[in-house]
Amino acid sequence: LNGIWATAPYLHNGSVPTLWDLLQPVEQRPRQFQVGSREFDPQRVGFDTARGPSRFDTRLPGNSNSGHLFGTTLDEAQKRALLEYLKSL
């Protein structure tokens, strides 16, 4: 996990833009987001998804962002604490 904060987007196909989004239940994860920005978002731990030259759509074949449910049932404070820990690696 060393440097995980710097390896966005997440999952094998890059379908989850930030670690914060990865900790959300699948149905709350972004369905579409912009990719290509190198502006780091320290709160959500990933790249700024409001900018970028390309759009990633998780509804397309092979772009699913489901699965990997660890942490999705944590409360918000626990999720924030986990993100702070992951930023320290």
Coordinates of C-alpha atoms in Angstrom, one line a residue:
L1 CA 0.0 0.0 0.0
N2 CA 3.0 2.3 0.0
G3 CA 2.1 5.4 -2.0
I4 CA -1.5 4.3 -2.6
W5 CA -2.5 8.0 -2.2
A6 CA -0.6 8.7 -5.4
T7 CA -1.9 5.9 -7.6
A8 CA -5.4 7.1 -8.6
P9 CA -7.7 6.1 -10.2
Y10 CA -8.4 2.9 -8.4
L11 CA -9.5 -0.7 -9.1
H12 CA -8.0 -2.8 -11.9
N13 CA -9.7 -0.7 -14.6
G14 CA -9.4 2.8 -13.1
S15 CA -13.1 3.0 -12.5
V16 CA -13.1 4.7 -9.1
P17 CA -11.5 8.1 -9.1
T18 CA -10.6 8.6 -5.4
L19 CA -10.1 6.6 -2.3
W20 CA -13.1 8.3 -0.8
D21 CA -15.3 7.1 -3.6
L22 CA -13.8 3.6 -3.1
L23 CA -15.1 3.6 0.5
Q24 CA -18.6 4.4 -0.6
P25 CA -21.2 1.7 -1.4
V26 CA -21.2 0.8 -5.1
E27 CA -24.4 2.5 -5.8
Q28 CA -23.0 5.8 -4.5
R29 CA -19.7 5.7 -6.5
P30 CA -19.5 8.1 -9.5
R31 CA -20.9 6.6 -12.7
Q32 CA -19.0 9.2 -14.9
F33 CA -16.0 11.4 -14.1
Q34 CA -13.4 13.3 -16.0
V35 CA -9.9 11.8 -16.2
G36 CA -6.5 13.2 -17.2
S37 CA -6.1 15.9 -14.5
R38 CA -2.9 15.8 -12.4
E39 CA -4.4 18.2 -9.8
F40 CA -4.4 16.2 -6.5
D41 CA -7.4 16.3 -4.3
P42 CA -6.1 15.8 -0.7
Q43 CA -9.6 15.5 0.8
R44 CA -10.9 12.7 -1.4
V45 CA -7.4 11.3 -2.1
G46 CA -7.2 11.1 -5.8
F47 CA -7.1 13.4 -8.8
D48 CA -9.6 16.3 -9.4
T49 CA -12.4 14.8 -11.4
A50 CA -14.0 18.1 -12.4
R51 CA -11.3 18.6 -15.0
G52 CA -9.7 16.5 -17.5
P53 CA -9.7 15.9 -21.3
S54 CA -11.6 12.6 -21.2
R55 CA -14.7 11.2 -19.6
F56 CA -14.8 7.7 -17.9
D57 CA -18.2 6.0 -18.0
T58 CA -18.6 3.0 -15.7
R59 CA -21.7 1.9 -17.5
L60 CA -19.7 0.9 -20.6
P61 CA -18.6 -2.8 -20.9
G62 CA -15.4 -3.5 -19.0
N63 CA -15.7 -0.2 -16.9
S64 CA -17.6 -1.5 -14.0
N65 CA -16.8 0.0 -10.6
S66 CA -18.5 -2.6 -8.4
G67 CA -16.8 -5.0 -6.0
H68 CA -14.1 -4.4 -3.4
L69 CA -16.5 -3.6 -0.6
F70 CA -14.0 -3.3 2.3
G71 CA -14.7 -0.1 4.3
T72 CA -18.0 0.7 2.7
T73 CA -19.8 0.1 6.0
L74 CA -17.5 2.3 8.1
D75 CA -19.0 5.6 9.4
E76 CA -17.8 8.9 8.0
A77 CA -15.3 9.5 10.8
Q78 CA -13.8 6.1 10.4
K79 CA -13.5 6.6 6.7
R80 CA -11.7 9.9 7.2
A81 CA -9.4 8.3 9.7
L82 CA -8.6 5.5 7.2
L83 CA -7.9 8.1 4.5
E84 CA -5.5 10.0 6.7
Y85 CA -3.7 6.7 7.5
L86 CA -3.4 5.8 3.9
K87 CA -2.0 9.2 3.1
S88 CA 0.8 8.6 5.6
L89 CA 2.1 5.5 3.7

